Short mmCIF file of C-alpha atoms and ligand atoms in Angstrom, two decimals:
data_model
loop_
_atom_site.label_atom_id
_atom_site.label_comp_id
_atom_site.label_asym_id
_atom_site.label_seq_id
_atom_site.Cartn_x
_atom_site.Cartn_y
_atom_site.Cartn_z
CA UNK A 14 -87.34 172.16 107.11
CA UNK A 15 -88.25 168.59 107.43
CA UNK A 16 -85.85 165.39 105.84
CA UNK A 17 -86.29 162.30 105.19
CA UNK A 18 -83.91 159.37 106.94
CA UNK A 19 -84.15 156.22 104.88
CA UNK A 20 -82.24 152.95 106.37
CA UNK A 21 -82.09 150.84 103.20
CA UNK A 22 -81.54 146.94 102.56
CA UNK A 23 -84.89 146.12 103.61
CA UNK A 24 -86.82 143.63 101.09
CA UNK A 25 -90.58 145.56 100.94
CA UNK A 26 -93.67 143.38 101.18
CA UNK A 27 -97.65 144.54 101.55
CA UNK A 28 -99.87 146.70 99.27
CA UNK A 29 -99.87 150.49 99.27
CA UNK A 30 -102.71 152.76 98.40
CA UNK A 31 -102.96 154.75 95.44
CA UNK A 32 -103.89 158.20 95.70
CA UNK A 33 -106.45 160.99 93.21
CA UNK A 34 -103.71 162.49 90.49
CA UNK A 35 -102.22 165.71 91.64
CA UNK A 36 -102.14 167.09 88.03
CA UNK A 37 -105.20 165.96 87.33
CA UNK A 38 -106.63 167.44 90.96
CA UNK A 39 -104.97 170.85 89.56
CA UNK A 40 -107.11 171.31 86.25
CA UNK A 41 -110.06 170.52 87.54
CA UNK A 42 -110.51 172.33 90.51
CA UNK A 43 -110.02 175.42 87.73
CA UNK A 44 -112.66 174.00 86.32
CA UNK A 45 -115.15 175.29 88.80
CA UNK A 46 -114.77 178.58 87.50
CA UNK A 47 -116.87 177.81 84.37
CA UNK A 48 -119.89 177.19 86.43
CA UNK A 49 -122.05 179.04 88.54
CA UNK A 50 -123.51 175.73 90.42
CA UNK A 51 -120.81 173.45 92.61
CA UNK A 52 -118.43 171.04 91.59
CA UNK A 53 -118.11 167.76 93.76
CA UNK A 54 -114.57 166.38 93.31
CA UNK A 55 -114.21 162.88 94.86
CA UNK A 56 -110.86 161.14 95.55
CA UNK A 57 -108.94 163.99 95.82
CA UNK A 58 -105.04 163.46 96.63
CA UNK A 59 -103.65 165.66 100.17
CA UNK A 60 -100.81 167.61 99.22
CA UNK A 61 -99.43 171.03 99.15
CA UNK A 62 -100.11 171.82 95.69
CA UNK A 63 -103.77 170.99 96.13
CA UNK A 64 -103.86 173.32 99.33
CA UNK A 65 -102.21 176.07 96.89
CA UNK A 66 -104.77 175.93 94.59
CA UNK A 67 -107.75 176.07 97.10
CA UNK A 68 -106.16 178.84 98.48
CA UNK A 69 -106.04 180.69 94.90
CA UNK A 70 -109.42 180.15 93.95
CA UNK A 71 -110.63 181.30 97.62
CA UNK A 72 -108.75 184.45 96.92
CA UNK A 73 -110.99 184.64 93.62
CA UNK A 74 -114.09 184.29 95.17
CA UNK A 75 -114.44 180.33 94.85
CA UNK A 76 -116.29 178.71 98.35
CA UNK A 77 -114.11 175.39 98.96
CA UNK A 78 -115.57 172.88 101.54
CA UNK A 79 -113.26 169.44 102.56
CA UNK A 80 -114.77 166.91 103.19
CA UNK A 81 -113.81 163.31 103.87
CA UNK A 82 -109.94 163.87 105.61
CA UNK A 83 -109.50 166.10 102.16
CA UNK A 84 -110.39 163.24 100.18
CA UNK A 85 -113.55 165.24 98.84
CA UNK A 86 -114.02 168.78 97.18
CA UNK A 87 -117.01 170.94 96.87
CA UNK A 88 -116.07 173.83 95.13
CA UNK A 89 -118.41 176.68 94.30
CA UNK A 90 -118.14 179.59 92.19
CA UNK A 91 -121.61 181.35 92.26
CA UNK A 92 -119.73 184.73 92.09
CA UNK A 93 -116.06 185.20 91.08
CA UNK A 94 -115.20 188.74 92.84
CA UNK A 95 -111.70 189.18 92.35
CA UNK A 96 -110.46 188.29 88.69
CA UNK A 97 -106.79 189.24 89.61
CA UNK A 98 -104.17 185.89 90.49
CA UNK A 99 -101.70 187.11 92.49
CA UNK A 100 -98.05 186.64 92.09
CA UNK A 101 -97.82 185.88 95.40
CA UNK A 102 -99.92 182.54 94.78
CA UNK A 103 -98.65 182.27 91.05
CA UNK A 104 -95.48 181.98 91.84
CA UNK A 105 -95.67 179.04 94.24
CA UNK A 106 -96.92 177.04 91.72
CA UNK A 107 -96.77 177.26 87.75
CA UNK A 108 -100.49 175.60 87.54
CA UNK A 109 -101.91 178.34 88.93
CA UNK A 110 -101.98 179.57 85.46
CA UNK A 111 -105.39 177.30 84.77
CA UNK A 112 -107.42 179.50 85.81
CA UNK A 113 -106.92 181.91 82.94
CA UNK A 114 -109.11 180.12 80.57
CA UNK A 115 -111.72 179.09 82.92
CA UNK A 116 -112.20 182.59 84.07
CA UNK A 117 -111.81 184.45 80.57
CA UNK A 118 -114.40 182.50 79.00
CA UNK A 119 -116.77 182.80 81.88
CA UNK A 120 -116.32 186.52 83.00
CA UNK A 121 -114.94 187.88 79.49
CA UNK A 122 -111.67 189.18 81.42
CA UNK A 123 -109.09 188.14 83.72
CA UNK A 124 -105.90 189.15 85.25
CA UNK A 125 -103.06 186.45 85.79
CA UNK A 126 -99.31 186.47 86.97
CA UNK A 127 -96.85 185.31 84.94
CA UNK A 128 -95.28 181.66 86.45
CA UNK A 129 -92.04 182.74 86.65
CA UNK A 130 -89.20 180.54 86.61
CA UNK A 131 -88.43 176.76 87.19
CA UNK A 132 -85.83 174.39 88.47
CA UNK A 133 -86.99 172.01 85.69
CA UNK A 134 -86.50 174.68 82.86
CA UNK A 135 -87.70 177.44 81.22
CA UNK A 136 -91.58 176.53 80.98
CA UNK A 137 -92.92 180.04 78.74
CA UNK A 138 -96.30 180.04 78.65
CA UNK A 139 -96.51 181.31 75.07
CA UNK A 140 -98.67 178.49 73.87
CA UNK A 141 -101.52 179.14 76.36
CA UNK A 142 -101.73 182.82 75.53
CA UNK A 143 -101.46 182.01 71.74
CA UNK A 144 -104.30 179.26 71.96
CA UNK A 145 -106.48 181.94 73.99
CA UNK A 146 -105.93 184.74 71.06
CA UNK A 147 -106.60 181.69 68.67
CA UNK A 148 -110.38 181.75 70.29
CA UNK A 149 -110.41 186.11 70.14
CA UNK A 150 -109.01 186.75 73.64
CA UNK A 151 -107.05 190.03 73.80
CA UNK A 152 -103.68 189.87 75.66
CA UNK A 153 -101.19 192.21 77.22
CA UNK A 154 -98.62 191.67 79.47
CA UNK A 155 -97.93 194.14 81.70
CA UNK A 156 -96.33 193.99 85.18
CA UNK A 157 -95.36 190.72 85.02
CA UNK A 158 -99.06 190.22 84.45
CA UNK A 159 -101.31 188.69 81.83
CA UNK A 160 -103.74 191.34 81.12
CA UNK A 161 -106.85 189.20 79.16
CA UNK A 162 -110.09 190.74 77.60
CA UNK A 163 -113.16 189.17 75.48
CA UNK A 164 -115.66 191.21 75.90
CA UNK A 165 -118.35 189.93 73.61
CA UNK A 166 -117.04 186.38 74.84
CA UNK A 167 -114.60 183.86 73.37
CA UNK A 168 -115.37 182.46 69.41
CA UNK A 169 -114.42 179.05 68.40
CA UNK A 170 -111.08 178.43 65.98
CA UNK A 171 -108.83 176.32 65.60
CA UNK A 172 -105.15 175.63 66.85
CA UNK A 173 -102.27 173.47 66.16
CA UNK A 174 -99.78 173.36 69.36
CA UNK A 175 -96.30 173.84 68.07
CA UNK A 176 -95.22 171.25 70.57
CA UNK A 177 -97.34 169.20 72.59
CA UNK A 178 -98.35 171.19 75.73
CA UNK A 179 -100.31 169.34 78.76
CA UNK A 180 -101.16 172.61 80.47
CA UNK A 181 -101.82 174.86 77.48
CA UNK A 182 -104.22 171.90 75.90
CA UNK A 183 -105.87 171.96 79.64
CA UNK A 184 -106.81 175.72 79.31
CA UNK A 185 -108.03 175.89 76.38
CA UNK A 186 -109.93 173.15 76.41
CA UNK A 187 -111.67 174.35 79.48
CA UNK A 188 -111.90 178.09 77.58
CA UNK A 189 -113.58 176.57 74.26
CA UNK A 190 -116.40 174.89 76.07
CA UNK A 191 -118.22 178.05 76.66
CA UNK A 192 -116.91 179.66 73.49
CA UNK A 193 -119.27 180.32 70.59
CA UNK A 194 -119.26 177.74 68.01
CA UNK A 195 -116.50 175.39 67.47
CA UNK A 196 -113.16 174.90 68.86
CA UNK A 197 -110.55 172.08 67.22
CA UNK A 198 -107.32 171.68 69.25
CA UNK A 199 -104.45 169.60 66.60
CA UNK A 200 -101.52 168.18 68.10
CA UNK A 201 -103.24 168.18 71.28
CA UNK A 202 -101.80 166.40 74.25
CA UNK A 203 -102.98 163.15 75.20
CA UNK A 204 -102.38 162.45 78.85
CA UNK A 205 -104.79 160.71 81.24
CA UNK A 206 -105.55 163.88 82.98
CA UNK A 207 -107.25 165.76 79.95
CA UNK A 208 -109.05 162.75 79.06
CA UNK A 209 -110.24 163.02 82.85
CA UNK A 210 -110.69 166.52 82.47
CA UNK A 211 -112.95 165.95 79.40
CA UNK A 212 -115.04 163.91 81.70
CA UNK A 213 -115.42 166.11 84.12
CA UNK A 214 -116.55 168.60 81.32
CA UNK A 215 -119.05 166.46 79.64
CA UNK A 216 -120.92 166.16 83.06
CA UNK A 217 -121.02 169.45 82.94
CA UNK A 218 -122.49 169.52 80.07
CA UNK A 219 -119.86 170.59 77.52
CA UNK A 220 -119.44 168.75 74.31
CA UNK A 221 -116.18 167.44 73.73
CA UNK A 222 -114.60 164.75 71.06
CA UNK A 223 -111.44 163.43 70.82
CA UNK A 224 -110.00 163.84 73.87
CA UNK A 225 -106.88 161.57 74.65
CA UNK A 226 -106.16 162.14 70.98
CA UNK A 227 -104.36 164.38 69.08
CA UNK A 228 -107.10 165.96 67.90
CA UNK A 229 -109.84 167.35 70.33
CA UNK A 230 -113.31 169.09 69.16
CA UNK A 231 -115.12 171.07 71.48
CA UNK A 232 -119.16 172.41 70.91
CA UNK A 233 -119.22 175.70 72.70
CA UNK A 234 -122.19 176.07 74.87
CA UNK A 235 -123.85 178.88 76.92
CA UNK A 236 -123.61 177.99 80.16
CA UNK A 237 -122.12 174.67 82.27
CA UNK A 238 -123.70 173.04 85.10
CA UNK A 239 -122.65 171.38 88.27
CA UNK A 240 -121.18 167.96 88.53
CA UNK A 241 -119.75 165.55 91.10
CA UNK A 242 -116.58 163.43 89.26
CA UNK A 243 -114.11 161.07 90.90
CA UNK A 244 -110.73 162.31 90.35
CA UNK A 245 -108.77 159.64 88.24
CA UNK A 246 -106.00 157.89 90.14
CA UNK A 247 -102.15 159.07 90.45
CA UNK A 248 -100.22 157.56 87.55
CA UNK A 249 -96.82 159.03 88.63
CA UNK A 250 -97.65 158.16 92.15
CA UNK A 251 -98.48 154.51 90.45
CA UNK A 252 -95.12 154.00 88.86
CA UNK A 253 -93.12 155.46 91.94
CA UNK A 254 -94.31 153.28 94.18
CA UNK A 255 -93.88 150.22 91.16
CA UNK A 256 -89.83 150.95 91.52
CA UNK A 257 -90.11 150.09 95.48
CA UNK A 258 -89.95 146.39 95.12
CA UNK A 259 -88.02 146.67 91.76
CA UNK A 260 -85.12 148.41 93.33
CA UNK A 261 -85.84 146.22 97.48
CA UNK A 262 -86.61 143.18 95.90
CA UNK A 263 -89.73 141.65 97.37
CA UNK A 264 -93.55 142.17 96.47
CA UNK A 265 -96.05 144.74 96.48
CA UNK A 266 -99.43 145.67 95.39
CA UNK A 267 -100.81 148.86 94.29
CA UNK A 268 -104.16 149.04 95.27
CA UNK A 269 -105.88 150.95 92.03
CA UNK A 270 -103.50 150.43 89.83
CA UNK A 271 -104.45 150.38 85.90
CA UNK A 272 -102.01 149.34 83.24
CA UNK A 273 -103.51 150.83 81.03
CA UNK A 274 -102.50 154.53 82.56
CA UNK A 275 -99.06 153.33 82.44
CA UNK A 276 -98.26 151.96 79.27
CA UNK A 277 -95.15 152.71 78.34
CA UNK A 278 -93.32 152.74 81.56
CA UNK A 279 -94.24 149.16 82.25
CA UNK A 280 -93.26 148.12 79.08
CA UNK A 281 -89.63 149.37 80.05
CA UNK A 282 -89.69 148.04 83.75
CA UNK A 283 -91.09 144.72 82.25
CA UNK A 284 -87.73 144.59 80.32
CA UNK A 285 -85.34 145.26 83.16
CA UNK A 286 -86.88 142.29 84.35
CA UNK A 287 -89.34 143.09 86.90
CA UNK A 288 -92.66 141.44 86.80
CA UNK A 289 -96.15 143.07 86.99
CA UNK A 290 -99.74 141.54 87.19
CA UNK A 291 -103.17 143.29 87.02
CA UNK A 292 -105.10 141.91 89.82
CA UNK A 293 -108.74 142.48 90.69
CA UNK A 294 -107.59 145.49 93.16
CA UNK A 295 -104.42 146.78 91.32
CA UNK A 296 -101.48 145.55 90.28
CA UNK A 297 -98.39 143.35 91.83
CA UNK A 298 -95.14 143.83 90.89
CA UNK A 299 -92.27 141.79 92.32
CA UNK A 300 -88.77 140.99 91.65
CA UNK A 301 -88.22 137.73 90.43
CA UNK A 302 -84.51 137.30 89.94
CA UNK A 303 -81.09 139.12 91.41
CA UNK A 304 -80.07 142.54 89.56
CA UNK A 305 -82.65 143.85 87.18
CA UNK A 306 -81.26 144.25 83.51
CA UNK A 307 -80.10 148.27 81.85
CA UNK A 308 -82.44 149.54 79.49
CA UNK A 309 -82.58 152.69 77.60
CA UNK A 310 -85.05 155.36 78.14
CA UNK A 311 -86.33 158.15 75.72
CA UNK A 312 -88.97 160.52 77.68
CA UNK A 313 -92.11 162.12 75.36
CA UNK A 314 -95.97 163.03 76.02
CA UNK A 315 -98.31 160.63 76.51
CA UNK A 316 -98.33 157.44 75.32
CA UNK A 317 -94.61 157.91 75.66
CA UNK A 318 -92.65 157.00 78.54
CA UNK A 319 -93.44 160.13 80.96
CA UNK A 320 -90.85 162.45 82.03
CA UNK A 321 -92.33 162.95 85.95
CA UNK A 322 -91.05 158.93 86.12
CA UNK A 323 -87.74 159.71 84.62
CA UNK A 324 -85.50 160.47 88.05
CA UNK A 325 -87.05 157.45 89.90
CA UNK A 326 -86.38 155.34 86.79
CA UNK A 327 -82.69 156.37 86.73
CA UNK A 328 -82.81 155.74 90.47
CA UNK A 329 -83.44 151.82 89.51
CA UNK A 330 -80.89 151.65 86.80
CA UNK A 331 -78.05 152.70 88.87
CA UNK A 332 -77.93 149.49 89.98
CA UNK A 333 -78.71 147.68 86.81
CA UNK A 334 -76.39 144.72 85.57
CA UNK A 335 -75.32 147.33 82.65
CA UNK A 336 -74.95 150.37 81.47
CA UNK A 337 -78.94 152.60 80.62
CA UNK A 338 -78.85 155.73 78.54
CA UNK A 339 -81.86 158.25 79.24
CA UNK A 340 -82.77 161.11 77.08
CA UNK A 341 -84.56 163.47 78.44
CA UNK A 342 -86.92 165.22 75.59
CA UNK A 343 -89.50 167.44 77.80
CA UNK A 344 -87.60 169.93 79.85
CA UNK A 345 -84.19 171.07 79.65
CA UNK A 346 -82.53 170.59 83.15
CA UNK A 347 -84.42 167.31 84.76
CA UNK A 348 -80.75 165.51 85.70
CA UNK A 349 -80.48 167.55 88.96
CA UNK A 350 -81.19 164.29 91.06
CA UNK A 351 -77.92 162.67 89.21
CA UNK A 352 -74.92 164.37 90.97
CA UNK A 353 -77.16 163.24 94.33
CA UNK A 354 -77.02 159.72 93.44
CA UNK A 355 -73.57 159.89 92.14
CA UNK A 356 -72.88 161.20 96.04
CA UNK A 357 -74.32 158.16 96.74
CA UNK A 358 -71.94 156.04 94.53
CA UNK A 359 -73.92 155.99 91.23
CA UNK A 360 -72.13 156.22 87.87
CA UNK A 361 -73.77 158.89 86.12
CA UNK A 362 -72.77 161.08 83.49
CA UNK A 363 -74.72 164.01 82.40
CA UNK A 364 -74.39 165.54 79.03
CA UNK A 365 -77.21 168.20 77.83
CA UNK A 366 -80.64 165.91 78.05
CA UNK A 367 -78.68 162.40 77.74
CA UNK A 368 -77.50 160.81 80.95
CA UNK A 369 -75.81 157.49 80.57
CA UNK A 370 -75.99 155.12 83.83
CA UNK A 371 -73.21 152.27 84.71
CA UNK A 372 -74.83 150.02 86.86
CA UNK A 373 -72.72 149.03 90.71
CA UNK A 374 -73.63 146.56 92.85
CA UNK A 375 -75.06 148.33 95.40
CA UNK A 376 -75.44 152.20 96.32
CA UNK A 377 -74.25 153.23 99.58
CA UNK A 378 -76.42 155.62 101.91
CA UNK A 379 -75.11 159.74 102.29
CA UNK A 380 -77.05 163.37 102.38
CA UNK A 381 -78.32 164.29 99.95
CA UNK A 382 -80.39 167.45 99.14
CA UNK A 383 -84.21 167.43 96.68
CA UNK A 384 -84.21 170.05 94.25
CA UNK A 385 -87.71 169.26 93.12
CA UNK A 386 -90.86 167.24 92.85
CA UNK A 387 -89.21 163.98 91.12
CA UNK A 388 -85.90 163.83 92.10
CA UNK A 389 -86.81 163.93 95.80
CA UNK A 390 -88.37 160.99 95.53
CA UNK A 391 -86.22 159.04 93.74
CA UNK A 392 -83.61 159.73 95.92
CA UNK A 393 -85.65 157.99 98.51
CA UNK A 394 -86.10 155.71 96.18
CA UNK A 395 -82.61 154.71 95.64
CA UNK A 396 -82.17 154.56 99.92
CA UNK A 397 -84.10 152.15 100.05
CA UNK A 398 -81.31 149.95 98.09
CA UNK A 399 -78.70 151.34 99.32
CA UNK A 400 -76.99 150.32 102.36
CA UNK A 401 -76.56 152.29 105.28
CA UNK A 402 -78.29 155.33 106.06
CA UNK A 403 -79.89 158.11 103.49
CA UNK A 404 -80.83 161.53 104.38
CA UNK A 405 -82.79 163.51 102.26
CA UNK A 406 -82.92 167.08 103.05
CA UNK A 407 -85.82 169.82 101.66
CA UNK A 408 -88.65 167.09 101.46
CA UNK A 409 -90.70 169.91 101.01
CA UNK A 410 -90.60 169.72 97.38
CA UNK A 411 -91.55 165.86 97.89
CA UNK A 412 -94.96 167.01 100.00
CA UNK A 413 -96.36 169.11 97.20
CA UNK A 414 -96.96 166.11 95.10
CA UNK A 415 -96.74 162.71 97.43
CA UNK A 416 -98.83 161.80 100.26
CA UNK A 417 -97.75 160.26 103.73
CA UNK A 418 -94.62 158.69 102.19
CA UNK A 419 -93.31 157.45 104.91
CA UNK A 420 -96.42 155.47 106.17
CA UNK A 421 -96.94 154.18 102.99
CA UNK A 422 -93.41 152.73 102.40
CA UNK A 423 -92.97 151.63 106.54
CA UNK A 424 -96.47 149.67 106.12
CA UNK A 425 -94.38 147.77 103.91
CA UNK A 426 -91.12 147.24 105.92
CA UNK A 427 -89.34 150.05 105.08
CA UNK A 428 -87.05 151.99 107.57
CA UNK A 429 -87.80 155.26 106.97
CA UNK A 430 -89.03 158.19 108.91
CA UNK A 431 -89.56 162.33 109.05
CA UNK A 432 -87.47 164.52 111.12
CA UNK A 433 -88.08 168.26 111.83
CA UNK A 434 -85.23 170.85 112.01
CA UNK A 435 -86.05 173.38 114.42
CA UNK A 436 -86.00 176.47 112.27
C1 EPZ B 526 -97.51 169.19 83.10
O1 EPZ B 526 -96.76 170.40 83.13
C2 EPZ B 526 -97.31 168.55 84.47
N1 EPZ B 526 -97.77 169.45 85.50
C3 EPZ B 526 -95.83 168.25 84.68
O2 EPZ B 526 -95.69 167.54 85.91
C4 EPZ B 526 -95.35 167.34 83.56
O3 EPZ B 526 -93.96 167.15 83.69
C5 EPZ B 526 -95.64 167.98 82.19
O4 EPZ B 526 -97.03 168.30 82.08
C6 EPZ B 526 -95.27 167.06 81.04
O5 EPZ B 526 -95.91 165.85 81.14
C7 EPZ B 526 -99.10 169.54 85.75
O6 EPZ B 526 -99.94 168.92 85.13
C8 EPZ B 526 -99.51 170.47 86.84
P1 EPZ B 526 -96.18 171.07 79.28
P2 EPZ B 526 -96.93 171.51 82.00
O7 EPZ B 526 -96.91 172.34 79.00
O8 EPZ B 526 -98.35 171.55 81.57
C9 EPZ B 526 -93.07 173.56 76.63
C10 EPZ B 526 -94.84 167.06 88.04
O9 EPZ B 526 -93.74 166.59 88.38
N2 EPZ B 526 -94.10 174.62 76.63
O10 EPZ B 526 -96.72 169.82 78.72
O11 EPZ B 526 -96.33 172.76 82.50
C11 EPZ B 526 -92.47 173.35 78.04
O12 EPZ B 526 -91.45 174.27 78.31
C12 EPZ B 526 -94.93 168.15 86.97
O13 EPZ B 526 -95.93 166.70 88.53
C13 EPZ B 526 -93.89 175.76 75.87
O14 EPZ B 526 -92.87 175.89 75.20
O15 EPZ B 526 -96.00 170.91 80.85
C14 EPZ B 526 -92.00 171.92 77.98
O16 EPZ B 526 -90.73 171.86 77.42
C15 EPZ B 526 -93.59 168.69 86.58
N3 EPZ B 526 -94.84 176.73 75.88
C16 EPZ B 526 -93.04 171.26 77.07
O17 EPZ B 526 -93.69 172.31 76.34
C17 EPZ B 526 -96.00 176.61 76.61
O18 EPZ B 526 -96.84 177.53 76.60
C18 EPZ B 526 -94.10 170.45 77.80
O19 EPZ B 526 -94.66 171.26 78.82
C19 EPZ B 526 -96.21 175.45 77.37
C20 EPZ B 526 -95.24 174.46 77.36
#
């Protein structure tokens, strides 16, 4: 059980790499399933969740080869021989539940655990199974399984998502492009992922429209080809590390940064004061004056401000010069980093999805404990600030979706390093 010791009060300085996007990494890797020739994937991030998913589509029959320090995928899927995802697998990680679609449309049936539950909330998977039916699949759950059938192959329809769904647009999206005739997703999520997704597709050789609008079109086709595709870059690793100097002070680049994959969340750090500039190689964002200003933040889908950047976002208003409300629209129980900064002197309070944030001085340094993805990193995030010393404990959640933190942060004067509990 590693942790994390941060010594904060440290003003950051330097430029730190962006990594390939971890949810974008996890849709297309399932991806390779549609295709009987290999899939080059390019920029690909190193983390747990990325090892997961190789190892679940090894266990299907899918030959993975790294490349490049795992910065390169070839993934090949000339035979699928096992169409059953285990719950062993499934159940360390909810995207396992891409490769339904992928391997429905291509193999007319597959077996699939159910995710199970979440610390974030409930998560059903309802509107995948619902958008597969919408193309002809047969379903039945049984055994905690998802039992799917089309045995003369998947039909285009159309399907209007109840509420916008990244993962369930993801699947079928990757199901319709070898469905017959046409598929037309409404209300379709939006994010930068599916529109990389869609890209990945089209070199394939499916024919999409739409995509990164609400309304996607998809031209089934027979049969997909290989492709190599560079995966696009991490925009929740992209705003995490834009809070660094916000919340240190000082300046830092983000080599790869886009704006444009950020929107909304700039917009809101922009007016707590912080300043940001696209430069030829990324983008700089520095801290011009003393205490950044409160602001009030409303999470949604894509353009909206996203809800993975919510904890480290609360983790810079603690010490606004004010008091923030943030409502939390997406998932049901994503405060559970706020009683760890109030241990750390924050003035939170949480009630249902709205926590409203009085702003101190200065935070001062305790343990504190991740209880997933997010919120361990904003927890670093607000060590760095604070003063004294900051232990985060079960960083294990932070490894399935950040690389090297530490070096990345120390390379720009942080104090912060990794210790190992013997077990
Ligand atoms: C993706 O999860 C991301 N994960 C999440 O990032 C991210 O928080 C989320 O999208 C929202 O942006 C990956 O891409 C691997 P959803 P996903 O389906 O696809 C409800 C991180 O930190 N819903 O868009 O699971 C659901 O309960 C992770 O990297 C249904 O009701 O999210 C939620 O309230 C955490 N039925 C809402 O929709 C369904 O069948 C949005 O969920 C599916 C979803």
């Amino acid at each position: 059980m590693d942790s994390i010791i941060v010594t904060g009060g440290k003003t950051l300085s330097g430029s730190i790499p962006i990594a390939g996007a971890k949810n974008a990494c996890l849709t297309l890797m399932p991806a390779t399933l549609l295709t009987e020739e290999p899939l080059t994937l390019t920029n690909t991030p190193r983390l747990s969740d990325i090892r997961t998913m190789s190892v679940l589509l090894a266990s299907l029959g899918v030959g993975i080869t790294s490349l490049e320090d795992g910065q390169k995928q070839i993934l090949s899927s000339r035979k699928i021989d096992n169409h059953v995802a285990d719950y062993e697998i499934v159940r360390q990680m909810r995207a396992s539940i891409l490769v339904l679609g992928p391997m429905l449309a291509r193999e007319g049936h597959a077996v699939v655990s159910l995710p199970g539950g979440c610390a974030i909330g409930a998560r059903p998977v309802d509107l995948h199974l619902r958008g597969l039916e919408s193309l002809g699949a047969e379903l039945e759950l049984r055994d905690g399984y998802v039992h799917a059938r089309a045995p003369r192959g998947l039909v285009g329809g159309t399907f209007e998502f109840p509420v916008v769904s990244v993962g369930a647009t993801e699947n079928i999206l990757m199901a319709a492009t070898l469905a017959k005739g046409t598929t037309v997703l409404k209300n379709a999520a939006r994010e930068p992922e599916i529109v990389d997704l869609a890209r990945c597709l089209t070199a394939m050789g499916a024919q999409i429209d739409g995509a990164g609008t609400d309304t996607i079109t998809v031209q089934g086709v027979d049969r997909l080809r290989g492709a190599t595709h560079p995966v696009v870059i991490d925009r929740i690793e992209l705003g995490t590390y834009m809070l660094a100097p916000a919340i240190t002070g000082g300046e830092v680049e983000l080599l790869g940064g886009r704006l444009d994959l950020i929107g909304a969340f700039a917009t809101k750090l922009c007016e707590t004061g912080i300043s940001i500039e696209q430069t030829a190689t990324g983008l700089r964002v520095s801290r011009p004056n003393g205490r950044v200003a409160a602001v009030d933040v409303v999470t949604a889908p894509h353009p909206g401000f996203p809800t993975d950047l919510q904890a480290q976002m609360m983790a810079l208003l603690c010490t606004a010069d004010g008091t923030s409300v943030l409502e939390e629209r997406i998932f049901e129980n994503r405060f559970m980093h706020a009683p760890e900064l109030i241990r750390m002197g924050a003035g939170i309070e949480v009630h249902g999805g709205t926590a409203t944030v009085t702003g101190v001085e200065k935070l001062r340094g305790a343990p504190v404990m991740a209880t997933d993805l997010r919120a361990s990193v904003s927890l670093i995030l607000a060590g760095l600030g604070a003063t004294g010393e900051t232990t985060v404990s079960r960083v294990y959640h932070l490894d399935r979706g950040y690389e090297r933190v530490e070096e990345k942060l120390s390379a720009c004067g942080a104090e912060i390093e990794r210790v190992t509990e013997d077990g």
